[in-house]
mmCIF file of C-alpha atoms in Angstrom:
data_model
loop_
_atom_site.group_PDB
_atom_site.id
_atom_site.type_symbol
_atom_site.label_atom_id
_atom_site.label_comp_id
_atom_site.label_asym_id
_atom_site.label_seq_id
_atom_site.Cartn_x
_atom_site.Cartn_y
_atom_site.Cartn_z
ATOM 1 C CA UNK A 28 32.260 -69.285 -34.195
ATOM 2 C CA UNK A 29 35.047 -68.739 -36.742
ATOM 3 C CA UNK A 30 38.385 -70.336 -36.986
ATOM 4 C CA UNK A 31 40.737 -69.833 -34.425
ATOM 5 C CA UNK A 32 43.373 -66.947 -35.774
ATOM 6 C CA UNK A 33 46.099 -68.812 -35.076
ATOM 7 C CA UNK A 34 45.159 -71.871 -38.051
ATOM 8 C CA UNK A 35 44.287 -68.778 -40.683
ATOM 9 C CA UNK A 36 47.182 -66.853 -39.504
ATOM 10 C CA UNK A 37 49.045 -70.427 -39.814
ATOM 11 C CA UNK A 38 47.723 -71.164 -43.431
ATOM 12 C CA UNK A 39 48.517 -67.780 -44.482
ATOM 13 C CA UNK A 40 52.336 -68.704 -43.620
ATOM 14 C CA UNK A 41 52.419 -71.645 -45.633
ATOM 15 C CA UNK A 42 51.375 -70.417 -48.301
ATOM 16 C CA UNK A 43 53.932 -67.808 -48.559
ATOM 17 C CA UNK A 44 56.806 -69.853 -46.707
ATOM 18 C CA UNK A 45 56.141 -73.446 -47.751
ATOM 19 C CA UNK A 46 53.853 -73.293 -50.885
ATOM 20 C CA UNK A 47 54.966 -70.675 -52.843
ATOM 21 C CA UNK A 48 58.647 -71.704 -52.999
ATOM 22 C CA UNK A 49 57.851 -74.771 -53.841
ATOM 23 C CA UNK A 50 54.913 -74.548 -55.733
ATOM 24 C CA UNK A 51 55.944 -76.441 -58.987
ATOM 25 C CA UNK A 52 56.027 -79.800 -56.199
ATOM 26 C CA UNK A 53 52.974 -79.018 -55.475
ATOM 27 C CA UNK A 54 51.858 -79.300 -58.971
ATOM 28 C CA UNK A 55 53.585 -82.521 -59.679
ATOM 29 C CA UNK A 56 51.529 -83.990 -56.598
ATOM 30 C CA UNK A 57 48.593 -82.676 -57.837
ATOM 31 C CA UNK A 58 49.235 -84.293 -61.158
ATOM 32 C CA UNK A 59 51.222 -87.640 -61.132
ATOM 33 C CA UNK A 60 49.324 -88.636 -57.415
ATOM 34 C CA UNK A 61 50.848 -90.392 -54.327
ATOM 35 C CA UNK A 62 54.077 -93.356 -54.097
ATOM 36 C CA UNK A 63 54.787 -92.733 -50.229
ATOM 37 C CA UNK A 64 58.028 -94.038 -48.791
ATOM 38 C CA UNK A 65 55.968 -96.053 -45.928
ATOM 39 C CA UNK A 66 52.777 -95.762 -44.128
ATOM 40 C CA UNK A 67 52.483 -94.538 -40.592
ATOM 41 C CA UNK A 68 49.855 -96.249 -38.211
ATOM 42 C CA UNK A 69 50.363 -92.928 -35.483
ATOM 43 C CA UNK A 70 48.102 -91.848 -32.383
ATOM 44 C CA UNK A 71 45.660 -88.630 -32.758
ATOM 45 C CA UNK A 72 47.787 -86.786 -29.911
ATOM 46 C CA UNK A 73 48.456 -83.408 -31.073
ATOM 47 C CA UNK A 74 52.234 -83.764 -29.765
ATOM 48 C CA UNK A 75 53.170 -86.513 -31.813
ATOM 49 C CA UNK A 76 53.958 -84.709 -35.224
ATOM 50 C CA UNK A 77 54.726 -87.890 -37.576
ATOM 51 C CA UNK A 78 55.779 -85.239 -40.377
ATOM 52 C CA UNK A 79 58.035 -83.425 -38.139
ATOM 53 C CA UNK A 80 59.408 -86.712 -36.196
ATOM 54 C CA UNK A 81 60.839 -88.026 -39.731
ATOM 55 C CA UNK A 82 61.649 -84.335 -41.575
ATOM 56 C CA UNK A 83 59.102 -85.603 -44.117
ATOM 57 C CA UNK A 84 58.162 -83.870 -47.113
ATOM 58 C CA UNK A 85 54.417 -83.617 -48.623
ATOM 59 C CA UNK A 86 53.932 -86.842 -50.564
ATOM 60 C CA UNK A 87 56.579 -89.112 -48.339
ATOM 61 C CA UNK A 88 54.313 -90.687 -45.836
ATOM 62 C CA UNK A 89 50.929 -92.354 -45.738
ATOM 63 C CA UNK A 90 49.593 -91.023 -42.125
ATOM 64 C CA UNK A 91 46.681 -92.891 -40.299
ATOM 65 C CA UNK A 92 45.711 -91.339 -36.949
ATOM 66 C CA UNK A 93 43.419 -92.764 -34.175
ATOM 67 C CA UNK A 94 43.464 -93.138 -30.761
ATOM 68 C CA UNK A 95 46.656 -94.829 -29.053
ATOM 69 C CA UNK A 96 47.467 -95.761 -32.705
ATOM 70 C CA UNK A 97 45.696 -99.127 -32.412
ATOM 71 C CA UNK A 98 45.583 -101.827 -35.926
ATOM 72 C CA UNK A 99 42.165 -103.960 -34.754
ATOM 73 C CA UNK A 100 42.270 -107.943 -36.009
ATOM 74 C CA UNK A 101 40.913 -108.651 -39.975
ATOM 75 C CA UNK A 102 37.567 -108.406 -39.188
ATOM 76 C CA UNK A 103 35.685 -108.644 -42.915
ATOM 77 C CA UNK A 104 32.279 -108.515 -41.777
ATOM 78 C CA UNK A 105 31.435 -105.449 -43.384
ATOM 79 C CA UNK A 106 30.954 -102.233 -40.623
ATOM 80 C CA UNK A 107 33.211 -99.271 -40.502
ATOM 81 C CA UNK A 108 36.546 -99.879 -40.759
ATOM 82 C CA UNK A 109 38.236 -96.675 -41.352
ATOM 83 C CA UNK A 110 41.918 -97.910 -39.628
ATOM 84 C CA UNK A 111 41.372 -101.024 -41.968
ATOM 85 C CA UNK A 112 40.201 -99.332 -44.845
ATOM 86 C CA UNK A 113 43.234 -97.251 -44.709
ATOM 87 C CA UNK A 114 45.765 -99.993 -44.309
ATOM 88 C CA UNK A 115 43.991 -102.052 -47.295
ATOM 89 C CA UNK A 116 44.482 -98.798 -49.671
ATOM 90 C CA UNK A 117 47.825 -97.874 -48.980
ATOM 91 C CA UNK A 118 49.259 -101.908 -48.864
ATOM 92 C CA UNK A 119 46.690 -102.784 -51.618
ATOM 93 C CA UNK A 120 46.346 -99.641 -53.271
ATOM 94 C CA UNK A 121 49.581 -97.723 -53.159
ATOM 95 C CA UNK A 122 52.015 -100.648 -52.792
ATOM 96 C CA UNK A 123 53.885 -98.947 -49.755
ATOM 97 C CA UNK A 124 57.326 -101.113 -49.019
ATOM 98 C CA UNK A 125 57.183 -100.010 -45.535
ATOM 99 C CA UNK A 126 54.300 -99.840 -42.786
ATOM 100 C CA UNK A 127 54.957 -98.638 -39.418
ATOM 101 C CA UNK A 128 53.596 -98.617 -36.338
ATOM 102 C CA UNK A 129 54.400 -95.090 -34.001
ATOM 103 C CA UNK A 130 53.441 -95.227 -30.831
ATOM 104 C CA UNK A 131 54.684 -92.280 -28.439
ATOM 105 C CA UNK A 132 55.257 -91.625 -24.543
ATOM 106 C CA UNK A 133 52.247 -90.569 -22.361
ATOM 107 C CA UNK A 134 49.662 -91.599 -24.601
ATOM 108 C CA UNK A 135 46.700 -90.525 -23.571
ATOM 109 C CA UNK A 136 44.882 -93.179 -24.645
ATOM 110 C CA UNK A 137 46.834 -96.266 -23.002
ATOM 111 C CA UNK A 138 46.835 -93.984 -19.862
ATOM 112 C CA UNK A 139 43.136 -93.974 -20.192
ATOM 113 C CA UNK A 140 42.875 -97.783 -20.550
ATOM 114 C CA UNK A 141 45.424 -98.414 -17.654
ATOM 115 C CA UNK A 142 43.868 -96.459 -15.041
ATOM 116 C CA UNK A 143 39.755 -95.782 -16.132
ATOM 117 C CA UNK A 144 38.555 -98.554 -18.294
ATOM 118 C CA UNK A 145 40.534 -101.634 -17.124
ATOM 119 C CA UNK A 146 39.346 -100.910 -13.632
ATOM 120 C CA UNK A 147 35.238 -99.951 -14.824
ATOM 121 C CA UNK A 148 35.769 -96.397 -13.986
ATOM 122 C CA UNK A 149 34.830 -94.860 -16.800
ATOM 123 C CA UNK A 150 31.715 -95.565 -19.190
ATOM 124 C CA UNK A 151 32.273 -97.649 -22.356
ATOM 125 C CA UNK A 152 31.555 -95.168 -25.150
ATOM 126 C CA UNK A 153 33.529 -94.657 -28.503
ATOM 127 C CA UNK A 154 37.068 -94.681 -26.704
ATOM 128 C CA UNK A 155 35.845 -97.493 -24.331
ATOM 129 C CA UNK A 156 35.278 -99.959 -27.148
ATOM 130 C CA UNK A 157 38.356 -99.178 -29.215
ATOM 131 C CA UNK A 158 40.406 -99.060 -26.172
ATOM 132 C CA UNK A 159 38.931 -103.048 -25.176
ATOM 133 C CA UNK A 160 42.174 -103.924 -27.597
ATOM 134 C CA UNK A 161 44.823 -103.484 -25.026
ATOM 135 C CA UNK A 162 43.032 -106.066 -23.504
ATOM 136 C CA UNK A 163 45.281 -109.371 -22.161
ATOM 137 C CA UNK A 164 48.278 -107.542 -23.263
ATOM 138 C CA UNK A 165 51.496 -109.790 -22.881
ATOM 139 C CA UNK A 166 53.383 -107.239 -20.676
ATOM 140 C CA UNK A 167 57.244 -107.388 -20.438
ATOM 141 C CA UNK A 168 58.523 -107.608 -17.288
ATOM 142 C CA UNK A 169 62.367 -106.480 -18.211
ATOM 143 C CA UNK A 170 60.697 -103.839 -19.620
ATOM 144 C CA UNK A 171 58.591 -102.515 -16.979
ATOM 145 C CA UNK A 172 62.068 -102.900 -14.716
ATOM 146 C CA UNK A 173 63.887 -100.545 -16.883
ATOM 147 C CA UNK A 174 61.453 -98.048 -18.662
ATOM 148 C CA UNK A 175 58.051 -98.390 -16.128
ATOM 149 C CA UNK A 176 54.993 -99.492 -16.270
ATOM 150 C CA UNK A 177 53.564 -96.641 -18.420
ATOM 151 C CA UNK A 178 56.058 -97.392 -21.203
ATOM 152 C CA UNK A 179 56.515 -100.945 -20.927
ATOM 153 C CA UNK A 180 52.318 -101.372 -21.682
ATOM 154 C CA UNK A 181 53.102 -98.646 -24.445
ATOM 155 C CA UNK A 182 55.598 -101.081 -25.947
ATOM 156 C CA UNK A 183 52.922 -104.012 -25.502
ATOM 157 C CA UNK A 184 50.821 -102.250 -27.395
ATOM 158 C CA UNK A 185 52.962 -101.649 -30.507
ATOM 159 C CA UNK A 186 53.656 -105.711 -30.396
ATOM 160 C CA UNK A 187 49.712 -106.009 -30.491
ATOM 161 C CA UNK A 188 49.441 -103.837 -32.969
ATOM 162 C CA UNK A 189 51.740 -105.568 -35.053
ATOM 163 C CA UNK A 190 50.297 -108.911 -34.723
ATOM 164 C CA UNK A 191 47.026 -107.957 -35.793
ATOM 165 C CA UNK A 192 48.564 -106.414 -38.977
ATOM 166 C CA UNK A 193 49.544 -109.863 -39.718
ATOM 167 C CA UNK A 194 45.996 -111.279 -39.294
ATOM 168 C CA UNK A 195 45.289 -109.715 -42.221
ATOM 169 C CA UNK A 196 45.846 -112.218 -45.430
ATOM 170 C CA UNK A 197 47.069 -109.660 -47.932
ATOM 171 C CA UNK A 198 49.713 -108.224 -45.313
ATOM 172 C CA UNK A 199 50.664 -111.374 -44.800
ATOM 173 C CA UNK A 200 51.406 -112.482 -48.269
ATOM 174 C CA UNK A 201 53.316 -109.707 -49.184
ATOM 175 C CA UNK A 202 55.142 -109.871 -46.740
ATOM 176 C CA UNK A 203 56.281 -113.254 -47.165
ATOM 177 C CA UNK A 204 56.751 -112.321 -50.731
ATOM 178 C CA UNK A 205 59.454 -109.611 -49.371
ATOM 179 C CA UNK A 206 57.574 -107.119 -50.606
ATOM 180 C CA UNK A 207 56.701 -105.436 -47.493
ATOM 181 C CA UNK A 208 58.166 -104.485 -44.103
ATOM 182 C CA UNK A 209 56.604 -104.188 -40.527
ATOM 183 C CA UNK A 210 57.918 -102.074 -37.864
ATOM 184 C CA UNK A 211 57.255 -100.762 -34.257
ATOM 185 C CA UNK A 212 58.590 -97.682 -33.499
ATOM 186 C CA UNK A 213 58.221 -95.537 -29.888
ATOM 187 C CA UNK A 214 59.101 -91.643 -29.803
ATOM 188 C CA UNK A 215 60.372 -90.034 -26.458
ATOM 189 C CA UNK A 216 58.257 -86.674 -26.679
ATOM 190 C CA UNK A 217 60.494 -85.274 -24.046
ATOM 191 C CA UNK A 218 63.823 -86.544 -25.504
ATOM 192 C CA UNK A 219 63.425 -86.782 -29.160
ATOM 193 C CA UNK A 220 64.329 -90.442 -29.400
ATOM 194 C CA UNK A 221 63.209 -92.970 -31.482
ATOM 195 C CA UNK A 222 63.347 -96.623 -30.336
ATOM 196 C CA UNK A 223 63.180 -99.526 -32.772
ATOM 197 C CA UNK A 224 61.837 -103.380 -32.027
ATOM 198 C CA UNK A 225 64.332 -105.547 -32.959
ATOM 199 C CA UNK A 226 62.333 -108.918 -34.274
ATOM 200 C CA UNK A 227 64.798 -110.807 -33.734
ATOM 201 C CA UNK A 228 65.583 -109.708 -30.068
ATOM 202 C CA UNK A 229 62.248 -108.792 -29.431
ATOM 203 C CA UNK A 230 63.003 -105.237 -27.798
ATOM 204 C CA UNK A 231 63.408 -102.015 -28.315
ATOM 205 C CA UNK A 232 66.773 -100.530 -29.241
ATOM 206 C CA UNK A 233 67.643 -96.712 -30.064
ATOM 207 C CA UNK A 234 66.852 -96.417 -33.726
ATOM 208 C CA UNK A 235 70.245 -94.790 -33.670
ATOM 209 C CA UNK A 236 72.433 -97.192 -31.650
ATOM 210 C CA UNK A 237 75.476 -99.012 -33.562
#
């Protein structure tokens, strides 16, 4: 089975719309490497375009993708680690200033955790055993008053997330050394929106709001 006709038919766009114009960027990427703005800790769902959320331009972002865009604890006892692998190259590697967290409305996979593997429903494969992070989440209860349940574990997630970025010791010291920034973002897929946690508030505020 060949590709589907709508990726070759896609390609065959960009390279005429999107490559050609701008070729001579392309080049300079190829050449000089990568110095991304920030990286983006984002879920695998296929509606969550981080490119398209920020306008982003090849070369701006660092984009990891996994399922309910989850950041496990330091855990240096040498298995796979391709989530931590990726945050150690682009903090330790690439220097990014800036390393975000995206989480997104009905995610699929903090649906799945909420109503299969919390309650033993479903079998603990792959998913299962990644999803066992949401565990003992510190759910808001404001939150859960004004956005619902779904959201508020969403946003409980993105706090987790965030904490366990911290566990790791090179995070940590740069950011103490101000030399980089955490943040937790959520995007409305039906809206558009962006809302930002506030650390010093503790919740999330329109990215846009005065």
């Amino acid at each position: 089975m060949g590709l589907p006709k709508s990726l070759i038919e896609g390609h065959r766009r960009f390279l005429r719309d999107k490559h050609a114009p701008e070729r001579g960027r392309y080049a300079q990427l190829a050449e000089l490497g990568q110095a991304p703005t920030a990286m983006v800790i984002a879920c695998c769902d296929a509606r969550a375009d981080v490119s398209m959320i920020f306008d982003a331009e090849p070369g701006d972002l660092f984009i990891l993708r996994n399922v309910a865009n989850l950041v496990p604890p330091y855990e240096p006892e040498g298995k796979y680690h391709g989530t931590s692998a990726g945050i150690e190259f682009a903090v330790q590697g690439l220097k990014v200033p800036h390393l975000i967290i995206l989480g997104h409305s009905r995610c699929g996979g903090v649906a799945a955790y909420r109503h299969r593997v919390r309650d033993k429903v479903a079998e603990r494969g792959f998913i299962g055993s990644w999803l066992t992070m949401l565990d003992n989440l510190k759910i808001d209860e404001s939150e859960t008053f004004e956005f619902g349940d779904e959201t508020a574990f969403e946003f409980a997630s993105i706090r987790s997330s965030l904490a366990n970025l911290r566990t790791f010791p090179f995070i940590k010291k740069r950011e103490e050394e101000g030399l980089l920034s955490l943040h937790g973002l959520h995007f409305d897929l039906a809206s558009g929106t962006l809302l930002s946690l506030d650390d010093g508030r503790g919740s999330f505020t329109d990215l846009h709001a005065a």
